[in-house]
Amino acid sequence: MEMGKQGAGLLVVVVVAGLLLHDTRVADAQTLRVGYYNQTCRNTESIVADEVQKASYRDKGVLASLIRLHFHDCFVNGCDGSVLLESSDGQAEKNAKPNLSLRGFDVIERIKQRLEAACALTVSCADIVAFAARDSVKLSSGVGYAVPGGRQDGTVSRASMTGDLPPPNQRNVDLLAPYFSRKGLTLDDMILLLGAHSLGVAHCGTFDYRLTSDQDKGMDAAFRNSLRSQCRHNAGNYVPFDAGSPYALDTGYFANVLANRTVLESDAALASPRTAGKVRQWKDNPGWFRSSFATAMVKMGSIRGTNPGKVRLNCTRVRM
């Protein structure tokens, strides 16, 4: 790979020609391990958990944001922290349209600063993102689980690479599923991971095209009218994915799918005959859903980075 010159205090990252995005796969489990920092920085995970909890006290919505940040990181170049990088030309991943609404960068930076003070150049930004997502799941669902560490930080981040992110306007489940299978994730993994939309909000501009007429048969009419009203009168121009429990990772999302009360078409896709049966099973078994969701998160978090370095000193810059 080739790195450009520094400009405006930021390092421009240039992609080597011929890079194949679709070659990322779930990494061999032996490349990551639980307790990775036990000997080198034993307070790593407690520091991450402490900062995530503090952030949630200030803003409950940050938990959904940190989970989403992990998802958007792993689906582009693998789980390598590249979504955190900035570039002097404004063309890093975070500048791409699907990532403009990402939040939680400040939380990751606060964690990184504490860890650098405790154990310099030891804990990768990619691992911080993964641990922070896990702690966000725990705080919003009550379910804790072990997350392996050992991810290396990436050195490439370009907006043009974000085509690997599943599009929110894809209602055909047969066209949506390949975005996940290319990463080594199954149809069940896809359903579970989309279940994260039990949390958080969607900006009206992402789905307002569904509100312009009454012809969208994938949306309940009363729900459509409610969204129209909310988008018209909400100063923030956003609505919760699951108004019934916007801060709880629960099975309300699956109930909404089956009732045609989902905001995004990619969520409506799960009402397909191919996936509705499993949606119904998880809706009726909250404990099974939460444990299965945790397993899917660990699997997604093991997608190998395509441009690994070592450990970045600063999560927004390539410098190692």
Tab-separated table of C-alpha atoms in Angstrom:
chain	number	residue	atom	x	y	z
A	1	MET	CA	0.000	0.000	0.000
A	2	GLU	CA	1.039	3.608	-0.451
A	3	MET	CA	0.609	6.490	1.972
A	4	GLY	CA	0.266	10.085	0.833
A	5	LYS	CA	1.848	13.152	2.393
A	6	GLN	CA	0.421	14.854	5.442
A	7	GLY	CA	-1.874	17.756	4.784
A	8	ALA	CA	-3.760	19.950	7.239
A	9	GLY	CA	-2.362	17.808	10.013
A	10	LEU	CA	-4.050	14.672	8.718
A	11	LEU	CA	-2.613	11.766	6.822
A	12	VAL	CA	-4.160	10.966	3.458
A	13	VAL	CA	-4.503	7.247	2.915
A	14	VAL	CA	-4.296	5.997	-0.659
A	15	VAL	CA	-5.642	2.643	-1.747
A	16	VAL	CA	-3.365	0.332	-3.664
A	17	ALA	CA	-4.724	-0.535	-7.088
A	18	GLY	CA	-6.449	-3.851	-7.384
A	19	LEU	CA	-7.579	-4.077	-3.745
A	20	LEU	CA	-10.368	-6.652	-3.522
A	21	LEU	CA	-12.941	-5.659	-0.903
A	22	HIS	CA	-14.967	-8.836	-1.177
A	23	ASP	CA	-12.122	-11.043	-0.018
A	24	THR	CA	-12.785	-10.321	3.668
A	25	ARG	CA	-13.945	-13.384	5.592
A	26	VAL	CA	-14.499	-14.289	9.189
A	27	ALA	CA	-11.025	-14.789	10.596
A	28	ASP	CA	-9.708	-18.069	11.902
A	29	ALA	CA	-10.684	-18.116	15.567
A	30	GLN	CA	-7.035	-18.669	16.529
A	31	THR	CA	-6.069	-15.194	15.293
A	32	LEU	CA	-8.108	-13.638	18.122
A	33	ARG	CA	-8.463	-14.738	21.729
A	34	VAL	CA	-10.454	-13.874	24.811
A	35	GLY	CA	-8.327	-12.170	27.441
A	36	TYR	CA	-5.847	-10.959	24.829
A	37	TYR	CA	-4.678	-8.052	27.037
A	38	ASN	CA	-4.575	-9.925	30.351
A	39	GLN	CA	-0.782	-9.800	30.452
A	40	THR	CA	-0.019	-6.609	28.529
A	41	CYS	CA	-2.772	-4.240	29.692
A	42	ARG	CA	-4.980	-6.050	32.158
A	43	ASN	CA	-7.402	-3.175	32.826
A	44	THR	CA	-8.249	-2.724	29.142
A	45	GLU	CA	-11.783	-4.050	29.180
A	46	SER	CA	-12.708	-2.443	32.493
A	47	ILE	CA	-11.545	0.946	31.183
A	48	VAL	CA	-13.635	0.510	28.042
A	49	ALA	CA	-16.684	-0.526	30.082
A	50	ASP	CA	-16.268	2.436	32.430
A	51	GLU	CA	-16.149	4.973	29.598
A	52	VAL	CA	-19.107	3.417	27.768
A	53	GLN	CA	-21.179	3.542	30.943
A	54	LYS	CA	-20.226	7.176	31.549
A	55	ALA	CA	-21.182	8.020	27.963
A	56	SER	CA	-24.554	6.293	28.387
A	57	TYR	CA	-25.288	8.432	31.445
A	58	ARG	CA	-24.820	11.523	29.277
A	59	ASP	CA	-26.743	10.132	26.295
A	60	LYS	CA	-28.597	6.798	26.221
A	61	GLY	CA	-28.617	6.881	22.441
A	62	VAL	CA	-24.843	6.448	22.295
A	63	LEU	CA	-25.212	2.703	22.960
A	64	ALA	CA	-26.933	2.178	19.608
A	65	SER	CA	-24.309	4.414	17.998
A	66	LEU	CA	-21.396	2.350	19.299
A	67	ILE	CA	-22.958	-0.904	18.112
A	68	ARG	CA	-23.550	0.650	14.694
A	69	LEU	CA	-19.972	1.966	14.599
A	70	HIS	CA	-18.666	-1.589	15.051
A	71	PHE	CA	-20.950	-2.880	12.284
A	72	HIS	CA	-19.866	-0.174	9.839
A	73	ASP	CA	-16.218	-0.792	10.691
A	74	CYS	CA	-16.339	-4.544	10.159
A	75	PHE	CA	-18.215	-4.438	6.855
A	76	VAL	CA	-15.569	-2.260	5.192
A	77	ASN	CA	-12.020	-3.683	5.136
A	78	GLY	CA	-12.866	-5.972	8.064
A	79	CYS	CA	-12.751	-5.054	11.767
A	80	ASP	CA	-9.693	-2.809	11.693
A	81	GLY	CA	-10.805	0.554	13.077
A	82	SER	CA	-10.579	2.117	9.614
A	83	VAL	CA	-13.975	3.812	10.069
A	84	LEU	CA	-12.288	6.053	12.660
A	85	LEU	CA	-9.615	7.394	10.311
A	86	GLU	CA	-9.668	10.887	8.856
A	87	SER	CA	-8.063	12.126	5.637
A	88	SER	CA	-6.964	15.553	4.478
A	89	ASP	CA	-9.050	15.253	1.296
A	90	GLY	CA	-12.263	14.468	3.194
A	91	GLN	CA	-12.652	11.109	1.476
A	92	ALA	CA	-12.222	8.645	4.337
A	93	GLU	CA	-14.877	6.052	5.198
A	94	LYS	CA	-16.509	8.336	7.745
A	95	ASN	CA	-17.106	10.887	4.952
A	96	ALA	CA	-19.155	8.473	2.818
A	97	LYS	CA	-22.912	9.037	2.731
A	98	PRO	CA	-23.803	5.852	4.688
A	99	ASN	CA	-21.448	6.945	7.491
A	100	LEU	CA	-22.306	10.628	7.837
A	101	SER	CA	-24.701	9.910	10.700
A	102	LEU	CA	-22.244	7.733	12.642
A	103	ARG	CA	-21.634	8.821	16.235
A	104	GLY	CA	-19.539	7.700	19.174
A	105	PHE	CA	-16.130	8.727	17.826
A	106	ASP	CA	-15.576	10.911	20.886
A	107	VAL	CA	-16.217	7.962	23.198
A	108	ILE	CA	-13.643	5.845	21.373
A	109	GLU	CA	-11.135	8.685	21.556
A	110	ARG	CA	-11.602	9.113	25.309
A	111	ILE	CA	-11.060	5.388	25.798
A	112	LYS	CA	-7.970	5.464	23.609
A	113	GLN	CA	-6.469	8.325	25.601
A	114	ARG	CA	-6.953	6.472	28.885
A	115	LEU	CA	-5.467	3.282	27.483
A	116	GLU	CA	-2.465	5.078	26.015
A	117	ALA	CA	-1.815	6.590	29.434
A	118	ALA	CA	-2.079	3.146	31.044
A	119	CYS	CA	-0.327	1.006	28.395
A	120	ALA	CA	1.213	2.940	25.518
A	121	LEU	CA	0.832	1.505	21.995
A	122	THR	CA	-0.717	-1.716	23.249
A	123	VAL	CA	-4.480	-1.707	22.634
A	124	SER	CA	-5.711	-1.342	19.063
A	125	CYS	CA	-8.472	1.066	18.093
A	126	ALA	CA	-10.209	-1.850	16.380
A	127	ASP	CA	-10.381	-3.771	19.666
A	128	ILE	CA	-11.673	-0.694	21.481
A	129	VAL	CA	-14.555	-0.453	18.990
A	130	ALA	CA	-15.353	-4.157	19.444
A	131	PHE	CA	-15.256	-3.995	23.251
A	132	ALA	CA	-17.333	-0.794	23.300
A	133	ALA	CA	-19.999	-2.441	21.134
A	134	ARG	CA	-20.103	-5.439	23.483
A	135	ASP	CA	-20.517	-3.169	26.513
A	136	SER	CA	-23.272	-1.272	24.703
A	137	VAL	CA	-25.114	-4.547	24.094
A	138	LYS	CA	-24.771	-5.425	27.773
A	139	LEU	CA	-26.106	-2.079	28.967
A	140	SER	CA	-29.070	-2.197	26.582
A	141	SER	CA	-29.984	-5.882	26.952
A	142	GLY	CA	-28.492	-7.073	30.226
A	143	VAL	CA	-26.534	-9.769	28.404
A	144	GLY	CA	-22.759	-9.849	28.782
A	145	TYR	CA	-20.460	-12.017	26.683
A	146	ALA	CA	-16.776	-12.550	26.036
A	147	VAL	CA	-15.191	-10.791	23.082
A	148	PRO	CA	-11.779	-11.907	21.815
A	149	GLY	CA	-9.086	-9.298	21.230
A	150	GLY	CA	-6.066	-9.090	18.981
A	151	ARG	CA	-7.364	-7.085	16.020
A	152	GLN	CA	-4.813	-4.975	14.220
A	153	ASP	CA	-5.515	-1.407	13.190
A	154	GLY	CA	-5.914	-0.756	9.489
A	155	THR	CA	-4.036	1.792	7.417
A	156	VAL	CA	-6.541	2.360	4.589
A	157	SER	CA	-9.821	4.249	4.734
A	158	ARG	CA	-11.611	5.506	1.629
A	159	ALA	CA	-15.209	6.558	1.126
A	160	SER	CA	-15.290	4.621	-2.145
A	161	MET	CA	-15.006	1.341	-0.216
A	162	THR	CA	-18.306	1.652	1.617
A	163	GLY	CA	-20.268	-0.104	-1.124
A	164	ASP	CA	-19.890	-3.228	1.023
A	165	LEU	CA	-22.399	-1.799	3.519
A	166	PRO	CA	-25.905	-3.267	3.150
A	167	PRO	CA	-28.187	-0.613	1.596
A	168	PRO	CA	-31.135	0.490	3.764
A	169	ASN	CA	-33.444	0.626	0.728
A	170	GLN	CA	-33.007	-3.047	-0.279
A	171	ARG	CA	-36.248	-4.921	0.381
A	172	ASN	CA	-35.406	-8.057	-1.592
A	173	VAL	CA	-33.959	-10.438	0.989
A	174	ASP	CA	-32.271	-12.478	-1.758
A	175	LEU	CA	-30.304	-9.369	-2.774
A	176	LEU	CA	-29.674	-8.256	0.798
A	177	ALA	CA	-28.278	-11.578	2.033
A	178	PRO	CA	-25.151	-11.547	-0.225
A	179	TYR	CA	-23.837	-8.452	1.577
A	180	PHE	CA	-23.588	-10.670	4.641
A	181	SER	CA	-22.548	-13.924	2.995
A	182	ARG	CA	-19.572	-12.169	1.384
A	183	LYS	CA	-18.361	-11.567	4.922
A	184	GLY	CA	-18.836	-15.198	5.935
A	185	LEU	CA	-22.122	-14.471	7.745
A	186	THR	CA	-25.213	-16.654	7.382
A	187	LEU	CA	-28.834	-15.737	6.780
A	188	ASP	CA	-29.506	-16.228	10.501
A	189	ASP	CA	-26.575	-13.912	11.306
A	190	MET	CA	-28.107	-11.289	9.030
A	191	ILE	CA	-31.493	-11.470	10.755
A	192	LEU	CA	-29.883	-11.243	14.184
A	193	LEU	CA	-27.575	-8.356	13.325
A	194	LEU	CA	-30.398	-6.373	11.747
A	195	GLY	CA	-32.129	-6.918	15.081
A	196	ALA	CA	-29.830	-4.196	16.421
A	197	HIS	CA	-32.424	-1.858	14.905
A	198	SER	CA	-34.360	-2.473	18.067
A	199	LEU	CA	-32.142	0.401	19.247
A	200	GLY	CA	-31.459	3.835	17.904
A	201	VAL	CA	-32.962	6.216	15.404
A	202	ALA	CA	-33.241	6.698	11.652
A	203	HIS	CA	-32.978	10.057	9.946
A	204	CYS	CA	-36.080	10.903	7.951
A	205	GLY	CA	-34.034	11.535	4.817
A	206	THR	CA	-33.079	7.848	4.794
A	207	PHE	CA	-36.636	6.623	4.324
A	208	ASP	CA	-38.893	9.613	3.467
A	209	TYR	CA	-39.352	8.297	-0.074
A	210	ARG	CA	-41.522	5.582	1.498
A	211	LEU	CA	-43.879	8.262	2.822
A	212	THR	CA	-44.633	10.124	-0.404
A	213	SER	CA	-47.563	7.882	-1.366
A	214	ASP	CA	-49.711	5.128	0.096
A	215	GLN	CA	-48.441	2.504	-2.341
A	216	ASP	CA	-45.737	0.939	-0.166
A	217	LYS	CA	-47.434	-2.320	0.790
A	218	GLY	CA	-44.535	-3.174	3.089
A	219	MET	CA	-45.618	-0.498	5.562
A	220	ASP	CA	-48.674	-0.401	7.787
A	221	ALA	CA	-50.846	2.605	6.834
A	222	ALA	CA	-51.251	3.926	10.375
A	223	PHE	CA	-47.510	3.597	10.949
A	224	ARG	CA	-46.835	5.525	7.715
A	225	ASN	CA	-49.074	8.363	8.862
A	226	SER	CA	-47.287	8.438	12.227
A	227	LEU	CA	-43.902	8.686	10.519
A	228	ARG	CA	-45.143	11.489	8.295
A	229	SER	CA	-46.239	13.445	11.326
A	230	GLN	CA	-43.023	12.790	13.234
A	231	CYS	CA	-40.786	13.768	10.335
A	232	ARG	CA	-42.830	16.911	9.752
A	233	HIS	CA	-42.720	18.122	13.338
A	234	ASN	CA	-39.490	16.671	14.765
A	235	ALA	CA	-36.817	19.363	14.859
A	236	GLY	CA	-34.104	16.699	14.814
A	237	ASN	CA	-35.647	15.115	11.717
A	238	TYR	CA	-35.303	11.564	12.998
A	239	VAL	CA	-37.530	8.832	14.427
A	240	PRO	CA	-36.814	5.818	16.660
A	241	PHE	CA	-36.564	2.426	14.980
A	242	ASP	CA	-38.688	0.952	17.758
A	243	ALA	CA	-40.787	3.619	19.490
A	244	GLY	CA	-42.005	1.096	22.055
A	245	SER	CA	-38.542	0.549	23.593
A	246	PRO	CA	-35.969	2.752	21.834
A	247	TYR	CA	-33.197	2.120	24.381
A	248	ALA	CA	-33.658	-1.622	24.892
A	249	LEU	CA	-32.170	-4.321	22.715
A	250	ASP	CA	-35.216	-6.578	22.674
A	251	THR	CA	-37.567	-8.484	20.387
A	252	GLY	CA	-39.825	-5.511	19.696
A	253	TYR	CA	-37.960	-5.125	16.415
A	254	PHE	CA	-39.113	-8.556	15.238
A	255	ALA	CA	-42.705	-7.799	16.213
A	256	ASN	CA	-42.462	-4.644	14.102
A	257	VAL	CA	-41.134	-6.621	11.128
A	258	LEU	CA	-44.096	-8.995	11.220
A	259	ALA	CA	-46.554	-6.096	11.634
A	260	ASN	CA	-45.075	-4.142	8.672
A	261	ARG	CA	-44.067	-1.345	11.027
A	262	THR	CA	-40.393	-0.985	10.118
A	263	VAL	CA	-38.769	2.280	9.096
A	264	LEU	CA	-36.229	0.909	6.602
A	265	GLU	CA	-36.925	-1.314	3.627
A	266	SER	CA	-33.969	-3.517	4.572
A	267	ASP	CA	-35.840	-4.288	7.801
A	268	ALA	CA	-39.103	-4.846	5.937
A	269	ALA	CA	-37.211	-7.420	3.852
A	270	LEU	CA	-37.193	-9.797	6.824
A	271	ALA	CA	-40.948	-10.309	6.449
A	272	SER	CA	-40.068	-12.414	3.400
A	273	PRO	CA	-41.198	-16.072	3.522
A	274	ARG	CA	-37.499	-16.995	3.510
A	275	THR	CA	-36.858	-15.249	6.836
A	276	ALA	CA	-40.231	-14.650	8.541
A	277	GLY	CA	-40.222	-18.027	10.302
A	278	LYS	CA	-36.979	-17.311	12.143
A	279	VAL	CA	-38.110	-13.736	12.856
A	280	ARG	CA	-41.197	-15.161	14.535
A	281	GLN	CA	-39.184	-17.667	16.565
A	282	TRP	CA	-36.855	-15.003	17.923
A	283	LYS	CA	-39.782	-12.669	18.625
A	284	ASP	CA	-41.329	-15.353	20.816
A	285	ASN	CA	-38.066	-16.287	22.580
A	286	PRO	CA	-36.332	-13.145	23.925
A	287	GLY	CA	-33.656	-15.052	25.842
A	288	TRP	CA	-32.731	-17.093	22.788
A	289	PHE	CA	-32.585	-13.929	20.701
A	290	ARG	CA	-30.233	-12.142	23.104
A	291	SER	CA	-27.815	-15.069	23.360
A	292	SER	CA	-27.932	-15.650	19.596
A	293	PHE	CA	-27.371	-11.940	18.959
A	294	ALA	CA	-24.263	-12.036	21.141
A	295	THR	CA	-22.922	-14.993	19.154
A	296	ALA	CA	-23.556	-13.190	15.863
A	297	MET	CA	-21.780	-10.072	17.144
A	298	VAL	CA	-18.693	-12.081	18.068
A	299	LYS	CA	-18.726	-13.722	14.642
A	300	MET	CA	-19.067	-10.375	12.862
A	301	GLY	CA	-16.336	-8.937	15.076
A	302	SER	CA	-13.959	-11.613	13.805
A	303	ILE	CA	-14.026	-10.462	10.175
A	304	ARG	CA	-10.363	-10.138	9.272
A	305	GLY	CA	-8.990	-6.723	8.330
A	306	THR	CA	-7.620	-6.484	4.789
A	307	ASN	CA	-4.964	-3.825	5.456
A	308	PRO	CA	-3.611	-4.508	8.944
A	309	GLY	CA	-0.903	-2.466	10.588
A	310	LYS	CA	-0.238	-2.805	14.294
A	311	VAL	CA	-1.600	-0.410	16.919
A	312	ARG	CA	-2.359	3.200	16.035
A	313	LEU	CA	-1.209	5.845	18.487
A	314	ASN	CA	-4.252	7.936	17.585
A	315	CYS	CA	-7.458	6.405	16.289
A	316	THR	CA	-8.010	9.116	13.681
A	317	ARG	CA	-4.521	8.891	12.129
A	318	VAL	CA	-2.478	6.102	10.572
A	319	ARG	CA	0.654	6.812	12.596
A	320	MET	CA	1.721	3.626	14.413
